[in-house]
GROMACS .gro file of C-alpha atoms in nm:
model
  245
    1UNK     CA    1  11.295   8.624   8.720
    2UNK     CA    2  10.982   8.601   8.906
    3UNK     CA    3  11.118   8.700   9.265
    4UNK     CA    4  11.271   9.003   9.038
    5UNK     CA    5  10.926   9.102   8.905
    6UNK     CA    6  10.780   9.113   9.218
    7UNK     CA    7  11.048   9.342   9.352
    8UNK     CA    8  11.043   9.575   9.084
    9UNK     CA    9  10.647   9.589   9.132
   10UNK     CA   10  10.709   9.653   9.498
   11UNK     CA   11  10.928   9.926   9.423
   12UNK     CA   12  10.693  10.054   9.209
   13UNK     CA   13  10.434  10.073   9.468
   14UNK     CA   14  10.644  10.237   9.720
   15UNK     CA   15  10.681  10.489   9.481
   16UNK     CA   16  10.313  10.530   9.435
   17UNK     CA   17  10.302  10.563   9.778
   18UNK     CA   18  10.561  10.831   9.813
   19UNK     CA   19  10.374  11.053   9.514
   20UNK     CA   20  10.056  10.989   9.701
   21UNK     CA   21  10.134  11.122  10.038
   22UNK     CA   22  10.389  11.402   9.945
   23UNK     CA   23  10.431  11.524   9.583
   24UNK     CA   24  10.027  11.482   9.453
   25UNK     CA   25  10.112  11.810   9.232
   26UNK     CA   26  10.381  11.594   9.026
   27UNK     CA   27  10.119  11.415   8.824
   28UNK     CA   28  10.308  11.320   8.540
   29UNK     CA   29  10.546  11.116   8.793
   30UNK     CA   30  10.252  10.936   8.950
   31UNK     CA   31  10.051  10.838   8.572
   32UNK     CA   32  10.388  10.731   8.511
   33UNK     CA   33  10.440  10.504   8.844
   34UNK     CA   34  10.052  10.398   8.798
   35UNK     CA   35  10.174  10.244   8.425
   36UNK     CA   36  10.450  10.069   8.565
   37UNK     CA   37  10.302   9.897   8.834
   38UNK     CA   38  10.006   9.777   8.618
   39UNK     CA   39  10.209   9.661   8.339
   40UNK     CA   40  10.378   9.493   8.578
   41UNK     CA   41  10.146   9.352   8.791
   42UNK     CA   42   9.969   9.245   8.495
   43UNK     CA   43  10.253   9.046   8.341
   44UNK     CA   44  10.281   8.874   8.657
   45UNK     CA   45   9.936   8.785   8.676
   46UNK     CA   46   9.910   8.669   8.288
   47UNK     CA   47  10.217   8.422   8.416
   48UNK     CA   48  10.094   8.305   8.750
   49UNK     CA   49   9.731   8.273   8.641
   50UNK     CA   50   9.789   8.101   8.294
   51UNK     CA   51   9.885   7.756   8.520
   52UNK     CA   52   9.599   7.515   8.570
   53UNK     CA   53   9.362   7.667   8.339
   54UNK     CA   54   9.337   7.969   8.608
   55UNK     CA   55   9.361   8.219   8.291
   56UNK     CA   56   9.059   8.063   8.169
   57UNK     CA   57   8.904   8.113   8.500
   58UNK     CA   58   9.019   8.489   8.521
   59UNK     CA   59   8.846   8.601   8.193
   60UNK     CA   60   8.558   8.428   8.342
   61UNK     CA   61   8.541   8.602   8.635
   62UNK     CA   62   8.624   8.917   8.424
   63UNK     CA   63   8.332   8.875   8.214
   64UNK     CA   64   8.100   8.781   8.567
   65UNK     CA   65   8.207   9.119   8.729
   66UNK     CA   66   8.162   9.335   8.385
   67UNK     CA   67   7.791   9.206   8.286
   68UNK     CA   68   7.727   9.264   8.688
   69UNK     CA   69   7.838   9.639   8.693
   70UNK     CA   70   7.635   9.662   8.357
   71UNK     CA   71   7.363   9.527   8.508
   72UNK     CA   72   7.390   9.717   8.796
   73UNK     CA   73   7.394  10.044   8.644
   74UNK     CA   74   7.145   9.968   8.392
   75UNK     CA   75   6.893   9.886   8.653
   76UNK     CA   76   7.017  10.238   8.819
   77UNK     CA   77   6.869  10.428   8.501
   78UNK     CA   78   6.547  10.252   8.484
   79UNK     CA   79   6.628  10.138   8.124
   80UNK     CA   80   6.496   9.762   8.005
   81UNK     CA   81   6.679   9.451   7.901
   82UNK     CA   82   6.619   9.548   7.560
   83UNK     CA   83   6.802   9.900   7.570
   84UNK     CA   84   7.157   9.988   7.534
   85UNK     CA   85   7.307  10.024   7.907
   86UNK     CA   86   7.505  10.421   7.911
   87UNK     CA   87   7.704  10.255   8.123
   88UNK     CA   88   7.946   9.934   8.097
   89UNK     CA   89   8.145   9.729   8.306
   90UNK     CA   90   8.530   9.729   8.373
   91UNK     CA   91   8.681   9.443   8.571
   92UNK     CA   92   8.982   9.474   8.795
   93UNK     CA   93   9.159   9.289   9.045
   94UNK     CA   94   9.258   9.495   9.363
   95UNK     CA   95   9.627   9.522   9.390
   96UNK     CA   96   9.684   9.706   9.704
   97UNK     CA   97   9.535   9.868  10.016
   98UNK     CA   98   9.581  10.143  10.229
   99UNK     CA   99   9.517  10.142  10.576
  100UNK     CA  100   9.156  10.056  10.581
  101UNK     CA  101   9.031  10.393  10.390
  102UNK     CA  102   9.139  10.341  10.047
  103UNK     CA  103   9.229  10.013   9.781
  104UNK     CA  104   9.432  10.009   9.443
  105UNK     CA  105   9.308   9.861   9.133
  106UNK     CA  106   9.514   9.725   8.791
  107UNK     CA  107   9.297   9.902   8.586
  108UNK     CA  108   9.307  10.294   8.498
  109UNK     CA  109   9.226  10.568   8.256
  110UNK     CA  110   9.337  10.353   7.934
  111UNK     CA  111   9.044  10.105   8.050
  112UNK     CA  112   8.782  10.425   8.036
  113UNK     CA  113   8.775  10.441   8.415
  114UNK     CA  114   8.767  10.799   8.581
  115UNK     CA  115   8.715  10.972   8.891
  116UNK     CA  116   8.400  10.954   9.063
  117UNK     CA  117   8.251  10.623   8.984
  118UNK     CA  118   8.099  10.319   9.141
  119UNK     CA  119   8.306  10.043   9.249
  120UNK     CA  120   8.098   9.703   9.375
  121UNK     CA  121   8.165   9.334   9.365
  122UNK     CA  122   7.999   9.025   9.388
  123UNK     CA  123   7.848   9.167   9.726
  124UNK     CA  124   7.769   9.479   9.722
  125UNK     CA  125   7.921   9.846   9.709
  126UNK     CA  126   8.284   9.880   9.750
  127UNK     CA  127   8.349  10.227   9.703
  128UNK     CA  128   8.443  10.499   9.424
  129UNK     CA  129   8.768  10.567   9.238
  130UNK     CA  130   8.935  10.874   9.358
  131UNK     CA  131   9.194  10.873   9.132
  132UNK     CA  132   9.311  10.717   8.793
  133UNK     CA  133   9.611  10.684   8.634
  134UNK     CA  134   9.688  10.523   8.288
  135UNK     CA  135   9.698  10.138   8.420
  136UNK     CA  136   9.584  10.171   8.768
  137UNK     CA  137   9.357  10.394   9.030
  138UNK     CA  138   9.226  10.470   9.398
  139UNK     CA  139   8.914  10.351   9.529
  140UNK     CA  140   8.774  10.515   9.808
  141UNK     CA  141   8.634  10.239  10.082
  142UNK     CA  142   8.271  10.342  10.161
  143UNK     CA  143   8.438  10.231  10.527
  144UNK     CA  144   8.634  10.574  10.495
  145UNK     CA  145   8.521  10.804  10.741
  146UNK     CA  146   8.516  11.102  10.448
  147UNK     CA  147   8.303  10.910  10.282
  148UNK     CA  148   7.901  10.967  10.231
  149UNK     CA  149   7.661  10.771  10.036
  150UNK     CA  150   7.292  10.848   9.999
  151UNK     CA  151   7.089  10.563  10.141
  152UNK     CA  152   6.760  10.402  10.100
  153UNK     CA  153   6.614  10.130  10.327
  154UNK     CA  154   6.502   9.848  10.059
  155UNK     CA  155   6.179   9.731  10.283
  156UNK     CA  156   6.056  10.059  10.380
  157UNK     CA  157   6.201  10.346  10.124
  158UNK     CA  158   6.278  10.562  10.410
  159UNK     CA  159   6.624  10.753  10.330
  160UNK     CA  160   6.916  10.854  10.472
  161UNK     CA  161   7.286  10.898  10.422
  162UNK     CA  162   7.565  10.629  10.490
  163UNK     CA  163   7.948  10.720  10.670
  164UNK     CA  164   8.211  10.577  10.744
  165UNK     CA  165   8.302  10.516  11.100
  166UNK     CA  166   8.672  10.514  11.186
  167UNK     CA  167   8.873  10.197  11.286
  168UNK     CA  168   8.545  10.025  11.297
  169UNK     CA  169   8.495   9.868  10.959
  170UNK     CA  170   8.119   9.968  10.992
  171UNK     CA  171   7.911  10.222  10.858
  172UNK     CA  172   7.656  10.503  11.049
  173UNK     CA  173   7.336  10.491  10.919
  174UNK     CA  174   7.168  10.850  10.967
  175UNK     CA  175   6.794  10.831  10.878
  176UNK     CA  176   6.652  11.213  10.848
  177UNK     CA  177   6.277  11.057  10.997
  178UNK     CA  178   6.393  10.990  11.330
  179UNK     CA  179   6.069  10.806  11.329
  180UNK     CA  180   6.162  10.562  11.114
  181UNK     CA  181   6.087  10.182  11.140
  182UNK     CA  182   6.425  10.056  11.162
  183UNK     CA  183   6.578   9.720  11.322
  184UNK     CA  184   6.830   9.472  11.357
  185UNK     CA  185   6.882   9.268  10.961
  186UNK     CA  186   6.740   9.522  10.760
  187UNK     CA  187   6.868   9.573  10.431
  188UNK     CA  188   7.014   9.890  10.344
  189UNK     CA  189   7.081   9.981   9.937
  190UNK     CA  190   7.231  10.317   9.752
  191UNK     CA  191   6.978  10.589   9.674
  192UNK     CA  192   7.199  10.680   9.394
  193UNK     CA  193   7.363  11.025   9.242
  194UNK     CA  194   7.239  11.202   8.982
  195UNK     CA  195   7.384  11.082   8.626
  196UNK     CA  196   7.521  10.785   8.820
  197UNK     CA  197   7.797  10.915   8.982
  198UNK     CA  198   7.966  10.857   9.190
  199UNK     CA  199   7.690  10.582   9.266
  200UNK     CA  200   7.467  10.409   9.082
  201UNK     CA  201   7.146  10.340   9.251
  202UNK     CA  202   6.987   9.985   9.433
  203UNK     CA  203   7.351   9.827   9.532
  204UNK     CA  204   7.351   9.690   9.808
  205UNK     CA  205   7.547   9.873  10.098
  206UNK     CA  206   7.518   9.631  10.495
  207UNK     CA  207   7.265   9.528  10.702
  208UNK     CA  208   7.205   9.661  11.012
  209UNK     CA  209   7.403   9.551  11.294
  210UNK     CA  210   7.312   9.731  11.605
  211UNK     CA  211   7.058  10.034  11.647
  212UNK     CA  212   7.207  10.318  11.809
  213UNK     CA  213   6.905  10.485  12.064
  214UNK     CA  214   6.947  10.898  12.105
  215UNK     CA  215   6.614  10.994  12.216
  216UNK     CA  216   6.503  11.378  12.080
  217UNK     CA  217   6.768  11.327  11.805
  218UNK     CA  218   6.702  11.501  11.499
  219UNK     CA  219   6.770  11.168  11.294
  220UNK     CA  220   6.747  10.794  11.374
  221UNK     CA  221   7.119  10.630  11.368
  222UNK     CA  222   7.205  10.244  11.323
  223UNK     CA  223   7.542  10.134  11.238
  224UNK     CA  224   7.565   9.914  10.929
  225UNK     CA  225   7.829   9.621  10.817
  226UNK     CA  226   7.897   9.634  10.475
  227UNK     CA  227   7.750   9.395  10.268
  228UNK     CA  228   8.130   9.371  10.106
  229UNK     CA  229   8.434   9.196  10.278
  230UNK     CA  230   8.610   9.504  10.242
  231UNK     CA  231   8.961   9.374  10.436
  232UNK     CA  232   8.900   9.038  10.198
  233UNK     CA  233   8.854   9.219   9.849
  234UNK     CA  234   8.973   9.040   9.510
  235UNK     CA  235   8.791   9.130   9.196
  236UNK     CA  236   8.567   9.419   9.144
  237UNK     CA  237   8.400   9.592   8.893
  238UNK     CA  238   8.421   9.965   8.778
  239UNK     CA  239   8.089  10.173   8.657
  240UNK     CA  240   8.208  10.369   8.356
  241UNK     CA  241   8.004  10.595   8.147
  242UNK     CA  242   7.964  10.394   7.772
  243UNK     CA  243   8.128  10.628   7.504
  244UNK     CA  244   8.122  10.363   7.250
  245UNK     CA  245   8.457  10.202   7.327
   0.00000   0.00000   0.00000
């Protein structure tokens, strides 16, 4: 029954896959291959996690990576303890990747997430959804090279902008003072979007790895490693706006 399960979810992906690449105007197909393979996947998980108290340990980690996101984007607004976050938390377990750019989630549009909001985990920042279906949705890898996140450095406030850099797994770090103090360790955090999204602001992003010298350049370049095990990733959290769900 199990092995069967698995199959079907496999199937299910492929077709994901196949809508994805080569029929994206057929959304009705794809919101309808997105509930499938969540349902599915989720069924599986209730049955292999339930053993050895690992249920238990899922809500947990559920509730861990939904107060985080919270937390997160409650900082990002300035707001105190005391005050009602605009944002809230959805957990989700990552269910599938896609060659280094992109990552599926089990969680979708019936869990309030969108397009165009922050993914993180326990780390750091993972990325943003791209797409959401009814049970499940694309997250865009910050390690994508379309991909561009306003940066601050959090000793010195200077700021910049964050890219991907292909086949690398690291980030380019373009400061616009190429006069920046920059080296080796420091810590580099979102600047954050206006609203929220598609990032929230103070996450943390990498540290820099190696400074990249261009003398006369217009900006100062590093390249970064993420501060997430991107090519490792488990359970995240989703920033969605709080409409009183």
């Amino acid at each position: 029954m199990k092995r069967a399960l698995i199959l079907l979810v496999l199937l299910a992906a492929v077709l994901l896959v196949v809508v994805d690449r080569t029929l994206m105007p057929l959304e009705p197909l794809r919101a309808a291959g997105s509930t499938v393979y969540g349902t599915v996947e989720s069924a599986i998980g209730t049955v292999t996690r339930s053993v050895g108290g690992e249920g238990r340990l899922r809500a947990l980690e559920q509730e861990n990576a939904r107060l985080r996101a919270e937390l997160a984007a409650g900082g990002a607004k300035g707001t105190p303890a005391t005050a009602p976050a605009p944002y809230r938390g959805v957990s989700a377990h990552v269910v599938g990747f896609g060659q280094g750019r992109n990552v599926t989630i089990d969680a979708g549009s019936a869990a309030g997430v969108t397009r165009d909001v922050t993914v993180l985990n326990a780390d750091g920042l993972v990325g943003k959804v791209s797409w959401a279906g009814p049970a499940t949705a694309s997250v865009s890898l910050i390690t994508d090279p379309g991909s561009s996140v306003g940066a601050r450095m959090a000793a010195s406030g200077e700021l910049g902008v964050v890219t991907g850099v292909p086949g690398d797994g690291l980030l380019r770090l373009s400061l616009f003072d190429p006069n920046a103090p920059l080296e080796v360790g420091d810590q580099v955090v979102t600047l954050g979007s206006a609203g929220g999204r598609p990032y929230v602001a103070g996450l943390p992003i990498g540290t820099v790895a190696r400074i990249e010298r261009a003398p006369g350049a217009a900006t100062r370049t590093a390249l970064v490693r993420p501060a997430a095990r991107l090519s490792a990733l488990d359970l995240v959290a989703v920033v969605v706006p709080d409409t009183g769900r």
